[in-house]
Tab-separated table of C-alpha atoms in Angstrom:
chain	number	residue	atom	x	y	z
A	229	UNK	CA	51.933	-11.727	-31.274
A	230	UNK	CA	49.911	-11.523	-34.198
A	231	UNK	CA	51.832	-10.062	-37.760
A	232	UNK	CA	49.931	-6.777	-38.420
A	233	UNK	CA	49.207	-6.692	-42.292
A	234	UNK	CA	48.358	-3.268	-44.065
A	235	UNK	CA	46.755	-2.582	-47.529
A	236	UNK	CA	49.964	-3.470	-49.213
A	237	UNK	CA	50.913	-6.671	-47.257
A	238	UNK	CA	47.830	-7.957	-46.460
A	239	UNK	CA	47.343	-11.713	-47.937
A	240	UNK	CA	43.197	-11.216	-48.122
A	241	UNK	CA	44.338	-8.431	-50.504
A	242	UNK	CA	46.015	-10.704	-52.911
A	243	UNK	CA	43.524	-13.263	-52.752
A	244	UNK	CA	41.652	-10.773	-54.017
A	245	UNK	CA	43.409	-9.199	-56.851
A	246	UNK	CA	44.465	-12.735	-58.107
A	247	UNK	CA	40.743	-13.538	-58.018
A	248	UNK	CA	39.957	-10.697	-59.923
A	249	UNK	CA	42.734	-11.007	-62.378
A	250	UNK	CA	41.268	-15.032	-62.779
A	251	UNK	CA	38.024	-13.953	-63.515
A	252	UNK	CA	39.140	-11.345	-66.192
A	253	UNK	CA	40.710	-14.474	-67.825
A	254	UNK	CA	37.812	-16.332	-67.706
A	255	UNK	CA	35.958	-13.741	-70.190
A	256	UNK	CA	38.792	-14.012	-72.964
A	257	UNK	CA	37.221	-15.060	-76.208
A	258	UNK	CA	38.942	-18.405	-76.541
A	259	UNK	CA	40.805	-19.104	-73.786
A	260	UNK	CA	38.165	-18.313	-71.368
A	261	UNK	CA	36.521	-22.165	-71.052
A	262	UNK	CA	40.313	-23.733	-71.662
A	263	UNK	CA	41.472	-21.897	-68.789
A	264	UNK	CA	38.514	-22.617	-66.898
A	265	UNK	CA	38.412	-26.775	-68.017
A	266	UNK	CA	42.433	-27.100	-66.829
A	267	UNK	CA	42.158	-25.168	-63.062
A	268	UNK	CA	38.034	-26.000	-62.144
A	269	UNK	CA	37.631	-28.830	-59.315
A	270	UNK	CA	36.321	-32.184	-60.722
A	271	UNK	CA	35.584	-34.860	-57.849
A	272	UNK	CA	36.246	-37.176	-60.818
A	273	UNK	CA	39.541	-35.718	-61.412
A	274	UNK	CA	40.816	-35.658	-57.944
A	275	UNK	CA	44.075	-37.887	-58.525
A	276	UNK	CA	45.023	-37.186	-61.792
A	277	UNK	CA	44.552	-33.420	-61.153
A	278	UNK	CA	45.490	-32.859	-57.662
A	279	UNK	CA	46.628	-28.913	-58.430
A	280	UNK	CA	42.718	-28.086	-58.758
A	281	UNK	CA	42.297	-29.047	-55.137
A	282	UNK	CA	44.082	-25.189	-54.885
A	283	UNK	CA	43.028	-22.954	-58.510
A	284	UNK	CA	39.363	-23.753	-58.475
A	285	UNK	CA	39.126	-21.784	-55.504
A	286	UNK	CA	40.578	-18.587	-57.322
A	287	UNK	CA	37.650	-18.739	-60.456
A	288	UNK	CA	34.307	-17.775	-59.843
A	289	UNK	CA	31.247	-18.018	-61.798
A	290	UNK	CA	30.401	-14.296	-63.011
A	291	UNK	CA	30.749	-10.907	-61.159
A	292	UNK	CA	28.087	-10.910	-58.599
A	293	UNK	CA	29.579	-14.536	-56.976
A	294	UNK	CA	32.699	-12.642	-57.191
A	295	UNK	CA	32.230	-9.457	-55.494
A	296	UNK	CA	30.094	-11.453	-52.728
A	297	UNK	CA	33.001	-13.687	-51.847
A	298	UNK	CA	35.585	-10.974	-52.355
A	299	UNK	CA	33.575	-8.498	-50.472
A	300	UNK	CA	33.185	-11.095	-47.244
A	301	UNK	CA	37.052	-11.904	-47.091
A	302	UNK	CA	38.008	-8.613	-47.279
A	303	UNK	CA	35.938	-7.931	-43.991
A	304	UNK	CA	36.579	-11.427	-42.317
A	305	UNK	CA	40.229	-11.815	-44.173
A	306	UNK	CA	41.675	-8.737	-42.675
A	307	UNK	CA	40.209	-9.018	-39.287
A	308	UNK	CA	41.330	-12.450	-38.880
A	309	UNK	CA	44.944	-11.277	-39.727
A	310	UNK	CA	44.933	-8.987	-37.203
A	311	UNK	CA	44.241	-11.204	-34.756
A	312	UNK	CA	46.146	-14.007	-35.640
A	313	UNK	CA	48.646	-13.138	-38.390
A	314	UNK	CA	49.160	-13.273	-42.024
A	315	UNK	CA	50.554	-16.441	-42.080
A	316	UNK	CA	47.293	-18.150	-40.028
A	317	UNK	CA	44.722	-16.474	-42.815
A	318	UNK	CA	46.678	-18.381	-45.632
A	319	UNK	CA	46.949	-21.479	-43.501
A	320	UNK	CA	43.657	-21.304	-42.612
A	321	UNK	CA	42.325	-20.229	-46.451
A	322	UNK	CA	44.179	-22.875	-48.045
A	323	UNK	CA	43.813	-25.554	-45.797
A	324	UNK	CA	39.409	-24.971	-45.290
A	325	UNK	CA	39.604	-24.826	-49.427
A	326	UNK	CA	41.270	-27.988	-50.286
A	327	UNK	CA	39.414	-29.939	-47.414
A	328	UNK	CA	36.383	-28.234	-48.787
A	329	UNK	CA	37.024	-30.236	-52.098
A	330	UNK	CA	37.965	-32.990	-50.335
A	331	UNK	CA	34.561	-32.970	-48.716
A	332	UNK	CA	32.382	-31.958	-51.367
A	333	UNK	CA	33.543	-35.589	-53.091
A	334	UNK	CA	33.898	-37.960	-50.427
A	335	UNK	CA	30.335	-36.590	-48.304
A	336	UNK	CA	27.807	-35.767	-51.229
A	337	UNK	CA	27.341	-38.893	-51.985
A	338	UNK	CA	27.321	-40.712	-49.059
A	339	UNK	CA	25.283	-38.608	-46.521
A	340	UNK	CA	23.186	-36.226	-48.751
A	341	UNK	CA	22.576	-38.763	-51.801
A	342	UNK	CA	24.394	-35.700	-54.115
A	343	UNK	CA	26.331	-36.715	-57.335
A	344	UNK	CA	29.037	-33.811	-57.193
A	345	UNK	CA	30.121	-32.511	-60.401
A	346	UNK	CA	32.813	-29.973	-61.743
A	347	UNK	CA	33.479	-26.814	-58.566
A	348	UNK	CA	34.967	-23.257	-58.610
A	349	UNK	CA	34.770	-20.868	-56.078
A	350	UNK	CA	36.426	-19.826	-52.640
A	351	UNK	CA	33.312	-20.181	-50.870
A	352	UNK	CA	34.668	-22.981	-49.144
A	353	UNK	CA	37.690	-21.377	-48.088
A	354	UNK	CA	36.040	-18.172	-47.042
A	355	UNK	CA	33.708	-20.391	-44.862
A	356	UNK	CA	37.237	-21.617	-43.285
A	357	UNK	CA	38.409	-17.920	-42.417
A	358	UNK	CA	34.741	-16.760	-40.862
A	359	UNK	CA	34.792	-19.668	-38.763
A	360	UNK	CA	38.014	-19.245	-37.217
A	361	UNK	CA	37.258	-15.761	-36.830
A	362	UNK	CA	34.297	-16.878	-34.894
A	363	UNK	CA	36.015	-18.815	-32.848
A	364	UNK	CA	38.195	-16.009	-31.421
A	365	UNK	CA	35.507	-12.996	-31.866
A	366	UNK	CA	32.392	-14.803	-31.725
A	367	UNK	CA	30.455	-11.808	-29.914
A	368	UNK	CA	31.809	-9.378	-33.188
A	369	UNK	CA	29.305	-6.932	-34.428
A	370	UNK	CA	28.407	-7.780	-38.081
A	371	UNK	CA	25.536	-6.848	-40.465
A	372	UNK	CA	23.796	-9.830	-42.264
A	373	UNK	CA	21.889	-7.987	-45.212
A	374	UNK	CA	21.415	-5.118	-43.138
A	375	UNK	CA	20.415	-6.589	-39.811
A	376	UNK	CA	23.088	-6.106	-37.168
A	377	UNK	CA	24.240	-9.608	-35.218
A	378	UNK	CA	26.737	-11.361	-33.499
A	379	UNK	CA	29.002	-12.965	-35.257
A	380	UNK	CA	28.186	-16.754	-33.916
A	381	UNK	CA	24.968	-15.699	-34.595
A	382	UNK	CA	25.580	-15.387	-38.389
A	383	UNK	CA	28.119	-18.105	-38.386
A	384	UNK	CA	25.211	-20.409	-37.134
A	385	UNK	CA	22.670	-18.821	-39.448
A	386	UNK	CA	24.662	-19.307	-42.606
A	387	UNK	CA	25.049	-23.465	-41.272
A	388	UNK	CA	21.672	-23.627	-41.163
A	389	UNK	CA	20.643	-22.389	-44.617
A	390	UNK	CA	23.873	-24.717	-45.966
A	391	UNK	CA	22.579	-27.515	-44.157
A	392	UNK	CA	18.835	-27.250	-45.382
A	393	UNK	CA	19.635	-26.245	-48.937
A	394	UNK	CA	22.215	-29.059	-49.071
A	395	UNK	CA	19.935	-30.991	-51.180
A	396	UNK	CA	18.727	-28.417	-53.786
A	397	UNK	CA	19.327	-27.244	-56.944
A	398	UNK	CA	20.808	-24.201	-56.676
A	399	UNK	CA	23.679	-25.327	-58.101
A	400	UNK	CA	25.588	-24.509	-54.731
A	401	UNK	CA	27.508	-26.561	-53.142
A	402	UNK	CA	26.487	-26.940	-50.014
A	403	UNK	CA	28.787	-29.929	-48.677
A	404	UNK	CA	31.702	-27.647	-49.679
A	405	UNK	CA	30.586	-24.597	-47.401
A	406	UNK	CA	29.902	-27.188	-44.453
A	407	UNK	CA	33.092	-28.704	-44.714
A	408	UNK	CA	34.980	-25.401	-44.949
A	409	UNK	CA	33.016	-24.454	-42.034
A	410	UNK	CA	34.128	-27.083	-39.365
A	411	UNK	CA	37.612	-26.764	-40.426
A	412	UNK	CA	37.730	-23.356	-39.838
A	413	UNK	CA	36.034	-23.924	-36.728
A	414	UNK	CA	38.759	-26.748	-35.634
A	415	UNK	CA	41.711	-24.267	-36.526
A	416	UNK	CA	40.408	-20.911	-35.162
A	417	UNK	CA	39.474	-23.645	-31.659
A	418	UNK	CA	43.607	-24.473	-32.085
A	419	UNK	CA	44.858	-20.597	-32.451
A	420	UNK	CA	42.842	-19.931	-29.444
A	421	UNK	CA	43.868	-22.203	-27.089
A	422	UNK	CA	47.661	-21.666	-28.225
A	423	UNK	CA	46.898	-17.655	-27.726
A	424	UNK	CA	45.349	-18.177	-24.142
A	425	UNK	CA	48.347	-20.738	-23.361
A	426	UNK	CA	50.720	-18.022	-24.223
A	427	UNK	CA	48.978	-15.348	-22.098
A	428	UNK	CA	49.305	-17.417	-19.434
A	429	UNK	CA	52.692	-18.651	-19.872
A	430	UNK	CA	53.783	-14.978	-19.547
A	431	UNK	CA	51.678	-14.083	-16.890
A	432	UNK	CA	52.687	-16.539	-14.651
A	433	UNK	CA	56.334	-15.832	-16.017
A	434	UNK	CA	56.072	-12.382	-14.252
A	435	UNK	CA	55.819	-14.070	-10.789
């Protein structure tokens, strides 16, 4: 059975707060861009600093990219805890953000013709959580700027724009969301079939 978070004990929360608290210290005059330089994701970098593979995912760019991310795994985050514990979100989090890196370096290149530079964000990582949440609630009731869907519906909707913006220059990146994506997808697939094997198991255990 799942580990029911609250306010207080919920992980998503302290993502949250220690995303916040990272951003504040990117706006100190003077330590702001040091403290930015030592935890940002560098493709480049990727063996000499393997810790960024984890702290780029807690700095953000400004407020807005903040507050979107923040305001998506609070909704997704805590949802996905309650249905299949605290200790799944952070697997899940952690694991979709560091493969996210790991995908934004080796698959830019390669398959999109992208020369991937310097990365913060937990977009990638969030992408992780909402697909695993899809994956056991994919008929959930969400609003996508204000227009009520499923949430497979979404999922598939956000793919899509990732996939054909993959090649802009929005300065997003794109790889990093995909890659995210289809390891959430792969992990939420795994808690599900482990949940329905347990159902059974003690349903037939009753006989």
């Amino acid at each position: 059975m799942a580990d029911k978070g609250s306010i207080f004990t919920s992980p998503s929360i302290v993502i949250i707060i220690l995303c916040t608290l990272s951003l504040f210290m990117e706006t100190v005059p003077g330590i702001g861009s040091i403290y930015i330089n030592i935890f940002q994701f560098d493709p480049h970098s990727l063996f000499t600093r393997p810790w960024t593979l984890i702290t780029y995912i807690f700095l953000h760019t400004g407020l807005w990219h903040l507050f979107f991310n923040m305001v998506v795994l609070y909704f997704f985050g805590t949802a996905l805890e309650s249905r299949a514990g605290n200790k799944q979100l952070l697997a899940i989090f952690f694991t979709a953000g560091i493969l996210s890196a790991i995908g934004y370096t080796f698959l830019s290149r390669p398959i999109f013709d992208i020369s991937p530079g310097p990365m913060i964000g937990a977009s990638g990582a969030i992408y992780g959580v909402f697909a695993a949440l899809t994956m056991l609630e994919p008929d959930l009731r969400v609003y996508v700027y204000f227009i009520p869907m499923r949430l497979k519906h979404a999922l598939v909707l956000f793919a899509l724009f990732d996939f054909l913006m993959v090649n802009s220059s929005d300065m997003i990146a794109h790889t990093a969301h995909l890659s995210g994506l289809f390891v959430g997808l792969y992990m939420g697939l795994r808690i599900k079939n482990l949940q329905e094997k347990n159902i059974k198991s003690r349903y037939i255990g009753r006989w």
